[in-house]
Amino acid sequence: MSDTTETPAFAEPMIDCHAHVLDPARFPYAPDVPYRPSGQEIGTAHQLLQVMEAHGVRHVLLVQPNSGYGADNRCMLDAIRRHPDLFKGVAIAGLDADRATLRELKDQGIVGIAVNATYYGGDHYRGARPLIEKLADLDMFLQIQSEHDQLCMFVPWIEEIPVRVMIDHCGRPTVEAGLGQPGFRALLRLAGTGRAYVKLSGYAKFARAPYPFEDAWPYVTALVDAFTIDRCMWASDWPYLRASERQDYGPLARLPLRLFPDPADRRALLWETPRRLFGFGG
C-alpha cells in the first residue's frame, strides 16, 4: 500500500456506501431509544447534500441509525423520496417483518435490511433465519454490523441461504488478535459464497492507531485479497455517531489514495461496484 497523495481525491466519481441522516427537528427521536445523538452527531439530508457537493460524491447509500430512530425509518425514507436519484437506503425492520412490509420498503428505494449485533448483541438475532430467507426471496441485502467474533453465528445461514450480504466496517475485527481470529476467518470464508461484499470503512471503530489507521491496513489487504476489489466498497460513516475522537469527511475520502494507488482499483471501489449493486445512475 502506498502513501500516494498527489492525485486530487475528489476528482474521481464517488459513491458513499454508509452514511446516516438524523433530523430530530423534523423527525423527533423515539422516546425509548437508548442513545439520542446531539450536536455534531446530527446530520440532516440538507447537510449531507452540502458534504456531497464539496467532495464530489454523486450518490449515497443511507443506513438507518439505531441511535435516535431504531426501526422508525421515516427520516431516511423522506430523504430518499426527496432525492431518489441521489440516495438509496438500508432500513431496520423487525425480525418478524412480513414480505409485504419488506416489499413496500424495497419499492421506496430500500435495498436491504440492517442487523447490528454490536448494538443489540448476538442473542437478539438468534431467530433471524426467517427474515434472511425473505430477503433472499426479494433479492434484498442482509447488512451485518458485528465486532470481534459475533459474525460467526451468521455464517452458516449465509452459506445455506442465497442472500446477498454486506459486511459493515471490515467486520470490526479485534486488531490486536491478528488475522487468524475466528470472527475475521469467518468473514474471509464468506468470500467463497460469491454473494458477500465488504465495506472498507469505519476504521475508527476498531483501529487503535489514529488516522490513517495503519494498524487496520493488514485487515484491508486480507479482505481485498479474499473478496477482490470488485466486491469491496468505500464508505464514510458520516456523521460519525459516538465517535471517540474527531472525524472529518475529507481525510477519510482521501484514504483510498493511500490504500489503492491504482486508479482502476479506486474506480471499482468508489464507483463501479456500488453503482452496479445498487442501481445508481451516472
Backbone as CSV, one residue per row, in Angstrom:
resi,resn,N_x,N_y,N_z,CA_x,CA_y,CA_z,C_x,C_y,C_z
1,MET,0.838,-1.192,0.000,0.000,0.000,0.000,0.873,1.242,0.000
2,SER,0.391,2.286,-0.604,1.223,3.449,-0.904,0.799,4.653,-0.085
3,ASP,1.723,5.593,0.058,1.435,6.867,0.702,1.166,7.937,-0.353
4,THR,0.640,7.511,-1.521,0.392,8.435,-2.625,-0.608,9.506,-2.208
5,THR,-0.253,10.774,-2.422,-1.160,11.865,-2.081,-1.251,12.918,-3.176
6,GLU,-0.580,12.694,-4.307,-0.519,13.739,-5.323,-1.844,13.891,-6.076
7,THR,-2.545,12.782,-6.318,-3.781,12.849,-7.091,-4.876,13.512,-6.267
8,PRO,-5.618,14.444,-6.834,-6.714,15.050,-6.070,-7.818,14.029,-5.831
9,ALA,-8.125,13.748,-4.574,-9.060,12.681,-4.235,-10.437,12.909,-4.844
10,PHE,-10.844,14.163,-4.926,-12.223,14.428,-5.254,-12.443,14.605,-6.759
11,ALA,-11.398,14.316,-7.547,-11.564,14.365,-8.998,-12.233,13.105,-9.520
12,GLU,-12.296,12.049,-8.701,-12.848,10.777,-9.137,-14.310,10.657,-8.698
13,PRO,-15.153,10.040,-9.519,-16.545,9.842,-9.097,-16.616,8.914,-7.899
14,MET,-17.479,9.242,-6.945,-17.540,8.505,-5.692,-18.984,8.215,-5.305
15,ILE,-19.184,7.036,-4.720,-20.440,6.670,-4.078,-20.098,6.304,-2.638
16,ASP,-20.741,6.958,-1.715,-20.547,6.685,-0.294,-21.556,5.619,0.121
17,CYS,-21.071,4.498,0.613,-21.939,3.343,0.865,-22.371,3.188,2.318
18,HIS,-22.146,4.212,3.136,-22.629,4.121,4.524,-22.610,5.508,5.136
19,ALA,-23.769,6.127,5.208,-23.932,7.401,5.904,-25.337,7.429,6.496
20,HIS,-25.522,8.263,7.503,-26.803,8.338,8.204,-27.398,9.734,8.046
21,VAL,-28.707,9.826,8.107,-29.364,11.124,8.229,-30.145,11.148,9.539
22,LEU,-29.965,12.236,10.270,-30.672,12.454,11.531,-31.175,13.883,11.540
23,ASP,-32.454,14.041,11.751,-33.079,15.359,11.699,-34.144,15.422,12.792
24,PRO,-33.715,15.534,14.058,-34.699,15.480,15.143,-35.658,16.656,15.171
25,ALA,-35.327,17.755,14.501,-36.266,18.876,14.442,-37.494,18.503,13.605
26,ARG,-37.284,17.763,12.527,-38.402,17.352,11.659,-38.925,15.964,12.004
27,PHE,-38.028,15.109,12.461,-38.394,13.739,12.803,-37.864,13.449,14.204
28,PRO,-38.663,13.730,15.219,-38.190,13.545,16.603,-37.775,12.099,16.876
29,TYR,-36.795,11.968,17.749,-36.333,10.646,18.136,-37.444,9.887,18.873
30,ALA,-37.366,8.578,18.768,-38.280,7.739,19.532,-38.010,7.936,21.026
31,PRO,-39.049,7.973,21.845,-38.847,8.292,23.267,-38.053,7.240,24.033
32,ASP,-38.027,6.009,23.543,-37.407,4.927,24.305,-36.052,4.486,23.757
33,VAL,-35.449,5.258,22.818,-34.167,4.827,22.258,-33.068,4.981,23.311
34,PRO,-32.109,4.049,23.346,-31.055,4.125,24.363,-30.093,5.288,24.166
35,TYR,-29.955,5.785,22.922,-28.977,6.838,22.666,-29.580,7.876,21.731
36,ARG,-29.426,9.144,22.095,-30.019,10.247,21.337,-28.894,11.148,20.829
37,PRO,-28.503,11.020,19.566,-27.424,11.848,19.032,-27.738,13.342,19.157
38,SER,-26.694,14.129,19.358,-26.883,15.573,19.509,-25.658,16.296,18.958
39,GLY,-25.774,17.600,18.853,-24.649,18.432,18.440,-24.062,18.006,17.108
40,GLN,-22.758,17.774,17.075,-22.038,17.433,15.850,-22.459,16.073,15.280
41,GLU,-23.143,15.263,16.077,-23.584,13.965,15.579,-24.804,14.076,14.662
42,ILE,-25.522,15.150,14.748,-26.720,15.321,13.922,-26.294,15.670,12.505
43,GLY,-26.881,14.974,11.533,-26.593,15.244,10.132,-27.866,15.121,9.315
44,THR,-28.410,16.227,8.898,-29.644,16.206,8.123,-29.351,15.890,6.661
45,ALA,-30.400,15.573,5.928,-30.224,15.344,4.494,-29.687,16.586,3.807
46,HIS,-30.158,17.762,4.209,-29.667,19.008,3.618,-28.164,19.162,3.864
47,GLN,-27.723,18.872,5.069,-26.292,18.978,5.370,-25.491,17.950,4.583
48,LEU,-26.024,16.756,4.443,-25.322,15.727,3.676,-25.168,16.139,2.220
49,LEU,-26.170,16.781,1.663,-26.070,17.251,0.281,-24.907,18.228,0.115
50,GLN,-24.677,19.092,1.113,-23.561,20.040,1.029,-22.221,19.307,1.102
51,VAL,-22.144,18.281,1.930,-20.923,17.475,2.020,-20.661,16.778,0.689
52,MET,-21.705,16.217,0.106,-21.555,15.540,-1.179,-21.045,16.492,-2.246
53,GLU,-21.616,17.687,-2.312,-21.198,18.657,-3.326,-19.751,19.074,-3.127
54,ALA,-19.346,19.247,-1.867,-17.983,19.709,-1.583,-16.932,18.666,-1.947
55,HIS,-17.305,17.385,-1.902,-16.324,16.319,-2.096,-16.567,15.489,-3.349
56,GLY,-17.479,15.899,-4.181,-17.690,15.197,-5.437,-18.346,13.841,-5.283
57,VAL,-19.111,13.645,-4.230,-19.829,12.386,-4.017,-21.158,12.459,-4.748
58,ARG,-21.378,11.526,-5.651,-22.563,11.605,-6.516,-23.783,10.884,-5.956
59,HIS,-23.553,9.844,-5.164,-24.660,9.086,-4.583,-24.258,8.622,-3.192
60,VAL,-25.278,8.331,-2.370,-25.031,7.815,-1.025,-26.025,6.697,-0.729
61,LEU,-25.500,5.616,-0.170,-26.348,4.578,0.395,-26.563,4.942,1.862
62,LEU,-27.769,5.381,2.173,-28.105,5.754,3.541,-28.369,4.502,4.367
63,VAL,-27.957,4.529,5.612,-28.167,3.416,6.535,-28.954,3.929,7.731
64,GLN,-30.059,3.274,8.011,-30.880,3.671,9.142,-30.108,3.520,10.448
65,PRO,-30.010,4.594,11.252,-29.255,4.502,12.502,-30.083,3.891,13.622
66,ASN,-29.484,2.986,14.381,-30.129,2.521,15.606,-30.234,3.655,16.609
67,SER,-29.191,4.484,16.673,-29.218,5.642,17.560,-30.294,6.610,17.103
68,GLY,-31.087,7.074,18.038,-32.107,8.077,17.736,-33.396,7.508,17.210
69,TYR,-33.320,6.663,16.183,-34.531,6.253,15.476,-34.873,4.773,15.576
70,GLY,-33.892,3.901,15.686,-34.223,2.484,15.673,-34.944,2.110,14.387
71,ALA,-36.069,1.425,14.511,-36.801,0.956,13.336,-37.758,1.998,12.757
72,ASP,-37.716,3.217,13.252,-38.517,4.306,12.673,-37.721,4.874,11.494
73,ASN,-38.031,4.395,10.302,-37.255,4.718,9.104,-37.705,6.007,8.411
74,ARG,-38.618,6.760,8.995,-39.249,7.865,8.275,-38.265,8.932,7.813
75,CYS,-37.291,9.282,8.639,-36.344,10.336,8.260,-35.564,9.919,7.021
76,MET,-35.069,8.698,7.006,-34.312,8.212,5.855,-35.203,8.083,4.622
77,LEU,-36.401,7.550,4.787,-37.300,7.385,3.643,-37.687,8.733,3.055
78,ASP,-37.829,9.746,3.897,-38.132,11.094,3.399,-36.981,11.624,2.547
79,ALA,-35.742,11.397,2.985,-34.586,11.847,2.206,-34.544,11.157,0.848
80,ILE,-34.825,9.850,0.826,-34.814,9.114,-0.440,-35.946,9.605,-1.341
81,ARG,-37.112,9.839,-0.753,-38.256,10.312,-1.552,-37.953,11.673,-2.182
82,ARG,-37.294,12.543,-1.444,-36.983,13.875,-1.953,-35.851,13.857,-2.982
83,HIS,-34.946,12.886,-2.870,-33.766,12.844,-3.745,-33.549,11.422,-4.255
84,PRO,-34.500,10.889,-5.015,-34.408,9.481,-5.425,-33.235,9.189,-6.350
85,ASP,-32.734,10.187,-7.050,-31.588,9.960,-7.943,-30.260,9.954,-7.188
86,LEU,-30.265,10.439,-5.950,-29.031,10.548,-5.178,-28.903,9.473,-4.105
87,PHE,-30.030,9.089,-3.510,-29.998,8.223,-2.337,-30.726,6.906,-2.580
88,LYS,-30.204,5.849,-2.003,-30.934,4.627,-1.717,-30.651,4.297,-0.257
89,GLY,-31.293,3.247,0.280,-31.155,3.046,1.712,-31.136,1.601,2.154
90,VAL,-30.669,1.441,3.379,-30.741,0.181,4.118,-31.544,0.478,5.375
91,ALA,-32.646,-0.224,5.556,-33.581,0.054,6.634,-33.376,-0.909,7.800
92,ILE,-34.057,-0.631,8.888,-34.178,-1.559,10.009,-35.607,-2.069,10.020
93,ALA,-35.765,-3.364,10.154,-37.085,-3.982,10.229,-37.067,-5.030,11.331
94,GLY,-38.217,-5.329,11.867,-38.313,-6.364,12.879,-37.973,-7.733,12.310
95,LEU,-37.493,-8.612,13.162,-37.180,-9.958,12.702,-38.421,-10.684,12.191
96,ASP,-39.590,-10.220,12.608,-40.840,-10.835,12.168,-41.484,-10.091,10.997
97,ALA,-40.745,-9.188,10.355,-41.304,-8.429,9.229,-41.782,-9.378,8.139
98,ASP,-42.980,-9.117,7.599,-43.510,-9.987,6.545,-43.042,-9.503,5.179
99,ARG,-43.310,-10.322,4.178,-42.858,-9.997,2.820,-43.470,-8.705,2.313
100,ALA,-44.719,-8.447,2.666,-45.379,-7.224,2.193,-44.670,-5.987,2.730
101,THR,-44.283,-6.030,3.993,-43.568,-4.899,4.593,-42.227,-4.686,3.913
102,LEU,-41.501,-5.767,3.708,-40.195,-5.669,3.060,-40.317,-5.204,1.621
103,ARG,-41.338,-5.702,0.919,-41.545,-5.295,-0.475,-41.895,-3.810,-0.552
104,GLU,-42.681,-3.330,0.396,-43.024,-1.904,0.429,-41.775,-1.060,0.642
105,LEU,-40.888,-1.501,1.520,-39.635,-0.787,1.724,-38.797,-0.795,0.444
106,LYS,-38.743,-1.929,-0.211,-37.974,-2.025,-1.460,-38.525,-1.064,-2.502
107,ASP,-39.836,-0.932,-2.561,-40.465,-0.016,-3.524,-40.132,1.443,-3.222
108,GLN,-39.685,1.721,-1.998,-39.338,3.091,-1.604,-37.829,3.360,-1.679
109,GLY,-37.090,2.472,-2.346,-35.665,2.709,-2.535,-34.776,2.028,-1.521
110,ILE,-35.322,1.081,-0.761,-34.536,0.343,0.231,-33.978,-0.909,-0.436
111,VAL,-32.673,-1.093,-0.331,-32.014,-2.234,-0.985,-31.717,-3.370,-0.020
112,GLY,-31.845,-3.121,1.290,-31.529,-4.168,2.239,-31.989,-3.816,3.639
113,ILE,-31.800,-4.786,4.537,-32.161,-4.633,5.940,-30.908,-4.832,6.784
114,ALA,-30.723,-3.950,7.753,-29.533,-3.976,8.603,-29.800,-4.737,9.893
115,VAL,-28.816,-5.529,10.300,-28.784,-6.098,11.645,-27.491,-5.631,12.296
116,ASN,-27.561,-5.365,13.591,-26.411,-4.773,14.280,-26.181,-5.488,15.599
117,ALA,-25.344,-6.509,15.554,-25.038,-7.262,16.763,-24.205,-6.449,17.742
118,THR,-23.488,-5.421,17.260,-22.699,-4.592,18.171,-23.605,-3.751,19.059
119,TYR,-24.824,-3.509,18.606,-25.775,-2.663,19.334,-26.691,-3.500,20.219
120,TYR,-27.205,-4.600,19.654,-28.207,-5.401,20.361,-27.642,-6.694,20.950
121,GLY,-26.438,-7.080,20.535,-25.888,-8.358,20.960,-26.326,-9.480,20.035
122,GLY,-25.548,-10.559,20.015,-25.843,-11.659,19.117,-27.124,-12.389,19.450
123,ASP,-27.455,-12.538,20.732,-28.648,-13.296,21.114,-29.923,-12.702,20.524
124,HIS,-29.927,-11.411,20.303,-31.107,-10.747,19.732,-31.469,-11.323,18.368
125,TYR,-30.476,-11.853,17.661,-30.688,-12.302,16.280,-30.753,-13.824,16.145
126,ARG,-30.929,-14.538,17.250,-30.997,-15.993,17.167,-32.129,-16.458,16.260
127,GLY,-33.183,-15.681,16.164,-34.316,-16.054,15.320,-34.344,-15.356,13.978
128,ALA,-33.185,-14.966,13.453,-33.123,-14.147,12.240,-33.286,-14.939,10.948
129,ARG,-33.209,-16.250,11.005,-33.229,-17.023,9.763,-34.457,-16.729,8.882
130,PRO,-35.690,-16.698,9.408,-36.841,-16.409,8.527,-36.713,-15.069,7.808
131,LEU,-36.197,-14.048,8.488,-36.001,-12.747,7.843,-34.979,-12.870,6.719
132,ILE,-33.897,-13.575,6.962,-32.859,-13.730,5.940,-33.426,-14.454,4.715
133,GLU,-34.259,-15.446,4.937,-34.873,-16.174,3.816,-35.766,-15.252,2.990
134,LYS,-36.514,-14.373,3.659,-37.361,-13.426,2.923,-36.519,-12.443,2.123
135,LEU,-35.418,-11.978,2.695,-34.543,-11.061,1.961,-33.988,-11.732,0.716
136,ALA,-33.628,-12.998,0.835,-33.133,-13.727,-0.340,-34.218,-13.828,-1.401
137,ASP,-35.441,-14.124,-0.999,-36.548,-14.242,-1.950,-36.814,-12.929,-2.679
138,LEU,-36.613,-11.808,-1.974,-36.900,-10.487,-2.542,-35.669,-9.856,-3.193
139,ASP,-34.558,-10.569,-3.230,-33.298,-10.054,-3.774,-32.909,-8.754,-3.085
140,MET,-32.995,-8.770,-1.756,-32.543,-7.650,-0.931,-31.315,-8.090,-0.143
141,PHE,-30.516,-7.110,0.262,-29.302,-7.390,1.002,-29.592,-7.598,2.486
142,LEU,-28.827,-8.477,3.092,-28.671,-8.533,4.533,-27.402,-7.769,4.864
143,GLN,-27.520,-6.692,5.634,-26.347,-5.916,6.034,-26.052,-6.211,7.495
144,ILE,-24.811,-6.583,7.786,-24.436,-7.012,9.134,-23.353,-6.102,9.679
145,GLN,-23.615,-5.553,10.864,-22.549,-4.917,11.630,-22.281,-5.794,12.853
146,SER,-21.069,-6.282,12.945,-20.663,-7.138,14.054,-19.249,-6.761,14.436
147,GLU,-18.796,-7.256,15.577,-17.425,-7.000,16.002,-16.868,-8.250,16.670
148,HIS,-15.559,-8.262,16.810,-14.879,-9.399,17.420,-15.294,-10.690,16.697
149,ASP,-15.915,-11.631,17.389,-16.295,-12.901,16.769,-17.800,-13.035,16.556
150,GLN,-18.549,-11.940,16.628,-20.003,-12.013,16.518,-20.484,-12.523,15.163
151,LEU,-19.699,-12.313,14.111,-20.130,-12.724,12.779,-20.291,-14.238,12.675
152,CYS,-19.609,-14.977,13.502,-19.595,-16.446,13.366,-21.002,-17.035,13.379
153,MET,-21.917,-16.479,14.163,-23.261,-17.059,14.251,-24.044,-16.897,12.954
154,PHE,-23.702,-15.887,12.137,-24.438,-15.632,10.908,-23.940,-16.466,9.725
155,VAL,-22.704,-16.925,9.798,-22.081,-17.560,8.631,-22.830,-18.796,8.140
156,PRO,-23.260,-19.720,8.994,-23.995,-20.881,8.468,-25.261,-20.496,7.717
157,TRP,-26.000,-19.505,8.204,-27.190,-19.049,7.487,-26.818,-18.493,6.124
158,ILE,-25.779,-17.668,6.091,-25.387,-17.037,4.826,-24.940,-18.080,3.814
159,GLU,-24.267,-19.111,4.280,-23.815,-20.155,3.364,-24.969,-21.017,2.859
160,GLU,-26.016,-21.166,3.661,-27.146,-22.025,3.279,-28.225,-21.280,2.498
161,ILE,-28.391,-20.004,2.781,-29.478,-19.208,2.195,-28.877,-18.284,1.133
162,PRO,-29.406,-18.281,-0.092,-28.785,-17.493,-1.180,-29.081,-15.997,-1.094
163,VAL,-28.747,-15.399,0.037,-28.972,-13.977,0.252,-27.694,-13.213,-0.071
164,ARG,-27.847,-12.027,-0.612,-26.704,-11.138,-0.799,-26.424,-10.417,0.519
165,VAL,-25.145,-10.225,0.808,-24.733,-9.754,2.129,-23.768,-8.587,1.990
166,MET,-23.934,-7.587,2.856,-22.938,-6.529,3.027,-22.422,-6.587,4.456
167,ILE,-21.119,-6.573,4.609,-20.492,-6.556,5.923,-19.977,-5.155,6.196
168,ASP,-20.440,-4.564,7.283,-20.036,-3.208,7.641,-18.618,-3.167,8.200
169,HIS,-17.899,-2.112,7.865,-16.701,-1.667,8.576,-15.665,-2.773,8.767
170,CYS,-15.379,-3.484,7.667,-14.334,-4.532,7.671,-14.617,-5.643,8.678
171,GLY,-15.861,-5.763,9.140,-16.183,-6.755,10.147,-15.762,-6.371,11.555
172,ARG,-15.197,-5.174,11.715,-14.761,-4.653,13.017,-13.953,-5.693,13.797
173,PRO,-12.823,-6.147,13.234,-12.016,-7.144,13.933,-11.368,-6.569,15.189
174,THR,-10.887,-7.447,16.040,-10.082,-7.056,17.193,-8.639,-6.963,16.710
175,VAL,-8.145,-5.766,16.542,-6.874,-5.560,15.856,-5.742,-6.357,16.488
176,GLU,-5.686,-6.343,17.794,-4.560,-6.997,18.464,-4.655,-8.525,18.409
177,ALA,-5.796,-9.070,17.992,-5.964,-10.530,17.927,-5.414,-11.130,16.643
178,GLY,-5.097,-10.313,15.658,-4.464,-10.802,14.434,-5.437,-11.362,13.416
179,LEU,-4.896,-11.659,12.240,-5.715,-12.094,11.110,-6.349,-13.464,11.332
180,GLY,-5.820,-14.236,12.268,-6.347,-15.571,12.496,-7.492,-15.656,13.479
181,GLN,-7.977,-14.537,14.000,-9.073,-14.576,14.968,-10.319,-15.172,14.312
182,PRO,-11.145,-15.911,15.081,-12.275,-16.638,14.488,-13.247,-15.761,13.699
183,GLY,-13.571,-14.580,14.210,-14.522,-13.728,13.503,-14.014,-13.277,12.150
184,PHE,-12.725,-12.943,12.079,-12.178,-12.489,10.801,-12.014,-13.659,9.843
185,ARG,-11.642,-14.831,10.351,-11.581,-16.016,9.492,-12.969,-16.332,8.927
186,ALA,-14.003,-16.151,9.747,-15.370,-16.388,9.272,-15.730,-15.411,8.161
187,LEU,-15.299,-14.160,8.311,-15.560,-13.162,7.273,-14.862,-13.544,5.971
188,LEU,-13.598,-13.919,6.041,-12.887,-14.309,4.828,-13.541,-15.525,4.172
189,ARG,-14.077,-16.418,4.977,-14.764,-17.605,4.457,-15.967,-17.223,3.594
190,LEU,-16.619,-16.119,3.934,-17.794,-15.693,3.169,-17.446,-15.298,1.741
191,ALA,-16.190,-14.998,1.476,-15.801,-14.663,0.105,-16.133,-15.798,-0.844
192,GLY,-16.093,-17.030,-0.344,-16.384,-18.174,-1.190,-17.817,-18.278,-1.655
193,THR,-18.741,-17.551,-1.020,-20.134,-17.604,-1.464,-20.364,-16.857,-2.768
194,GLY,-19.514,-15.859,-3.050,-19.729,-15.013,-4.220,-20.874,-14.034,-4.049
195,ARG,-21.486,-14.013,-2.868,-22.645,-13.141,-2.618,-22.379,-12.112,-1.533
196,ALA,-21.166,-12.091,-1.019,-20.853,-11.211,0.104,-19.950,-10.072,-0.350
197,TYR,-20.197,-8.897,0.214,-19.464,-7.678,-0.109,-19.055,-7.008,1.201
198,VAL,-17.947,-6.283,1.165,-17.394,-5.696,2.381,-17.242,-4.189,2.220
199,LYS,-17.640,-3.460,3.249,-17.415,-2.025,3.278,-16.066,-1.752,3.952
200,LEU,-15.161,-1.157,3.191,-13.866,-0.757,3.734,-14.065,0.618,4.372
201,SER,-14.391,0.600,5.636,-14.851,1.819,6.312,-14.798,1.599,7.816
202,GLY,-15.188,2.643,8.554,-15.351,2.536,9.993,-14.081,2.197,10.749
203,TYR,-12.927,2.575,10.215,-11.658,2.198,10.849,-11.569,2.685,12.295
204,ALA,-12.133,3.850,12.567,-12.064,4.391,13.923,-12.813,3.528,14.931
205,LYS,-13.692,2.654,14.446,-14.450,1.791,15.345,-13.640,0.597,15.839
206,PHE,-12.535,0.272,15.135,-11.776,-0.890,15.580,-10.259,-0.665,15.612
207,ALA,-9.732,0.288,14.884,-8.292,0.544,14.905,-7.885,1.138,16.258
208,ARG,-6.657,0.892,16.642,-6.117,1.505,17.863,-5.256,2.716,17.521
209,ALA,-4.717,2.747,16.321,-3.889,3.872,15.886,-4.788,4.986,15.341
210,PRO,-4.374,6.235,15.465,-5.154,7.331,14.890,-5.051,7.332,13.367
211,TYR,-5.809,8.236,12.748,-5.734,8.380,11.286,-4.280,8.460,10.849
212,PRO,-3.877,7.742,9.819,-4.672,6.981,8.847,-4.927,5.515,9.208
213,PHE,-4.923,5.172,10.497,-5.357,3.853,10.975,-4.503,2.712,10.394
214,GLU,-3.208,2.890,10.466,-2.330,1.930,9.798,-2.411,0.525,10.375
215,ASP,-2.849,0.374,11.625,-2.987,-0.979,12.166,-4.190,-1.712,11.581
216,ALA,-5.072,-0.981,10.885,-6.197,-1.614,10.194,-5.827,-2.072,8.787
217,TRP,-4.736,-1.575,8.242,-4.404,-1.856,6.846,-4.177,-3.337,6.556
218,PRO,-3.540,-4.116,7.442,-3.416,-5.545,7.134,-4.767,-6.237,6.944
219,TYR,-5.769,-5.780,7.668,-7.106,-6.357,7.512,-7.708,-5.966,6.173
220,VAL,-7.503,-4.728,5.757,-7.967,-4.292,4.444,-7.309,-5.120,3.344
221,THR,-6.002,-5.319,3.452,-5.280,-6.120,2.458,-5.835,-7.535,2.389
222,ALA,-6.059,-8.148,3.545,-6.581,-9.514,3.571,-7.978,-9.588,2.969
223,LEU,-8.805,-8.583,3.215,-10.164,-8.567,2.662,-10.140,-8.424,1.141
224,VAL,-9.317,-7.518,0.637,-9.244,-7.335,-0.812,-8.666,-8.584,-1.475
225,ASP,-7.695,-9.222,-0.840,-7.138,-10.455,-1.394,-8.210,-11.547,-1.478
226,ALA,-9.074,-11.631,-0.462,-10.080,-12.696,-0.424,-11.276,-12.383,-1.312
227,PHE,-11.785,-11.154,-1.231,-13.023,-10.801,-1.920,-12.781,-10.233,-3.319
228,THR,-11.595,-9.730,-3.573,-11.201,-8.932,-4.732,-11.777,-7.525,-4.596
229,ILE,-11.148,-6.584,-5.271,-11.582,-5.194,-5.187,-13.004,-5.025,-5.719
230,ASP,-13.460,-5.946,-6.581,-14.783,-5.832,-7.189,-15.908,-6.186,-6.226
231,ARG,-15.576,-6.684,-5.041,-16.609,-6.958,-4.049,-16.351,-6.187,-2.753
232,CYS,-15.643,-5.078,-2.904,-15.434,-4.157,-1.789,-15.973,-2.785,-2.176
233,MET,-16.324,-1.992,-1.182,-16.847,-0.650,-1.435,-16.373,0.287,-0.330
234,TRP,-16.416,1.589,-0.640,-15.945,2.603,0.300,-17.135,3.259,0.980
235,ALA,-16.907,3.682,2.227,-17.951,4.404,2.953,-17.314,5.331,3.972
236,SER,-18.049,6.374,4.315,-17.531,7.386,5.249,-17.988,7.164,6.690
237,ASP,-19.192,6.638,6.874,-19.849,6.504,8.182,-20.291,7.863,8.740
238,TRP,-20.396,8.870,7.892,-20.866,10.210,8.298,-22.241,10.103,8.954
239,PRO,-22.574,10.907,9.977,-21.801,11.948,10.650,-21.107,11.473,11.935
240,TYR,-20.649,10.238,11.950,-19.718,9.736,12.963,-20.342,9.677,14.364
241,LEU,-21.404,8.899,14.447,-22.098,8.737,15.718,-21.177,8.084,16.755
242,ARG,-21.207,8.627,17.937,-20.430,8.123,19.075,-18.924,8.065,18.798
243,ALA,-18.448,8.908,17.916,-17.011,8.921,17.622,-16.227,9.299,18.874
244,SER,-15.162,8.568,19.138,-14.353,8.837,20.331,-13.379,9.991,20.115
245,GLU,-13.119,10.323,18.850,-12.294,11.486,18.533,-12.781,12.055,17.212
246,ARG,-12.295,13.228,16.856,-12.789,13.930,15.686,-12.564,13.122,14.412
247,GLN,-13.596,13.092,13.568,-13.503,12.511,12.237,-13.916,13.579,11.227
248,ASP,-13.268,13.597,10.068,-13.614,14.548,9.022,-13.749,13.825,7.691
249,TYR,-14.700,14.287,6.890,-15.020,13.605,5.637,-13.848,13.622,4.665
250,GLY,-13.195,14.776,4.532,-12.129,14.901,3.535,-10.998,13.911,3.721
251,PRO,-10.392,13.830,4.906,-9.319,12.849,5.094,-9.770,11.412,4.851
252,LEU,-11.000,11.078,5.244,-11.487,9.725,5.005,-11.678,9.466,3.513
253,ALA,-12.107,10.496,2.783,-12.272,10.333,1.336,-10.931,10.226,0.618
254,ARG,-9.884,10.765,1.215,-8.546,10.662,0.615,-7.854,9.339,0.922
255,LEU,-8.318,8.642,1.945,-7.626,7.434,2.360,-7.503,6.389,1.250
256,PRO,-8.498,6.207,0.371,-8.298,5.255,-0.737,-7.097,5.564,-1.623
257,LEU,-6.659,6.820,-1.674,-5.460,7.140,-2.451,-4.234,6.455,-1.866
258,ARG,-4.178,6.382,-0.556,-3.045,5.715,0.089,-3.148,4.197,-0.050
259,LEU,-4.351,3.698,0.119,-4.536,2.251,0.152,-4.536,1.629,-1.242
260,PHE,-4.992,2.390,-2.243,-5.166,1.841,-3.593,-4.607,2.823,-4.624
261,PRO,-3.303,2.770,-4.866,-2.697,3.718,-5.809,-3.113,3.485,-7.253
262,ASP,-3.616,2.310,-7.584,-4.040,2.019,-8.956,-5.406,2.668,-9.210
263,PRO,-5.503,3.593,-10.182,-6.779,4.257,-10.452,-7.913,3.283,-10.795
264,ALA,-7.591,2.168,-11.452,-8.629,1.197,-11.799,-9.212,0.558,-10.543
265,ASP,-8.365,0.297,-9.557,-8.854,-0.247,-8.294,-9.760,0.758,-7.592
266,ARG,-9.339,2.011,-7.577,-10.160,3.034,-6.910,-11.491,3.202,-7.614
267,ARG,-11.491,3.151,-8.934,-12.756,3.318,-9.652,-13.718,2.176,-9.321
268,ALA,-13.194,0.970,-9.224,-14.038,-0.161,-8.846,-14.602,0.033,-7.446
269,LEU,-13.734,0.416,-6.515,-14.126,0.572,-5.118,-15.113,1.716,-4.923
270,LEU,-14.790,2.853,-5.505,-15.539,4.084,-5.238,-16.764,4.254,-6.111
271,TRP,-16.811,3.546,-7.249,-17.844,3.853,-8.226,-18.507,2.633,-8.854
272,GLU,-17.724,1.804,-9.550,-18.327,0.756,-10.379,-19.090,-0.276,-9.566
273,THR,-18.489,-0.753,-8.490,-19.155,-1.799,-7.713,-20.449,-1.312,-7.077
274,PRO,-20.456,-0.213,-6.323,-21.736,0.220,-5.743,-22.757,0.656,-6.780
275,ARG,-22.308,1.230,-7.889,-23.269,1.612,-8.925,-23.958,0.369,-9.483
276,ARG,-23.189,-0.692,-9.679,-23.761,-1.942,-10.195,-24.686,-2.591,-9.164
277,LEU,-24.263,-2.629,-7.924,-25.029,-3.336,-6.889,-26.346,-2.651,-6.575
278,PHE,-26.338,-1.327,-6.526,-27.489,-0.592,-6.013,-28.290,0.100,-7.108
279,GLY,-27.835,0.022,-8.360,-28.605,0.589,-9.449,-28.581,2.096,-9.536
280,PHE,-27.525,2.723,-9.054,-27.404,4.172,-9.193,-27.119,4.528,-10.647
281,GLY,-27.560,5.725,-11.048,-27.266,6.224,-12.372,-25.893,6.873,-12.418
282,GLY,-25.694,7.791,-13.386,-24.390,8.439,-13.536,-24.170,9.552,-12.542
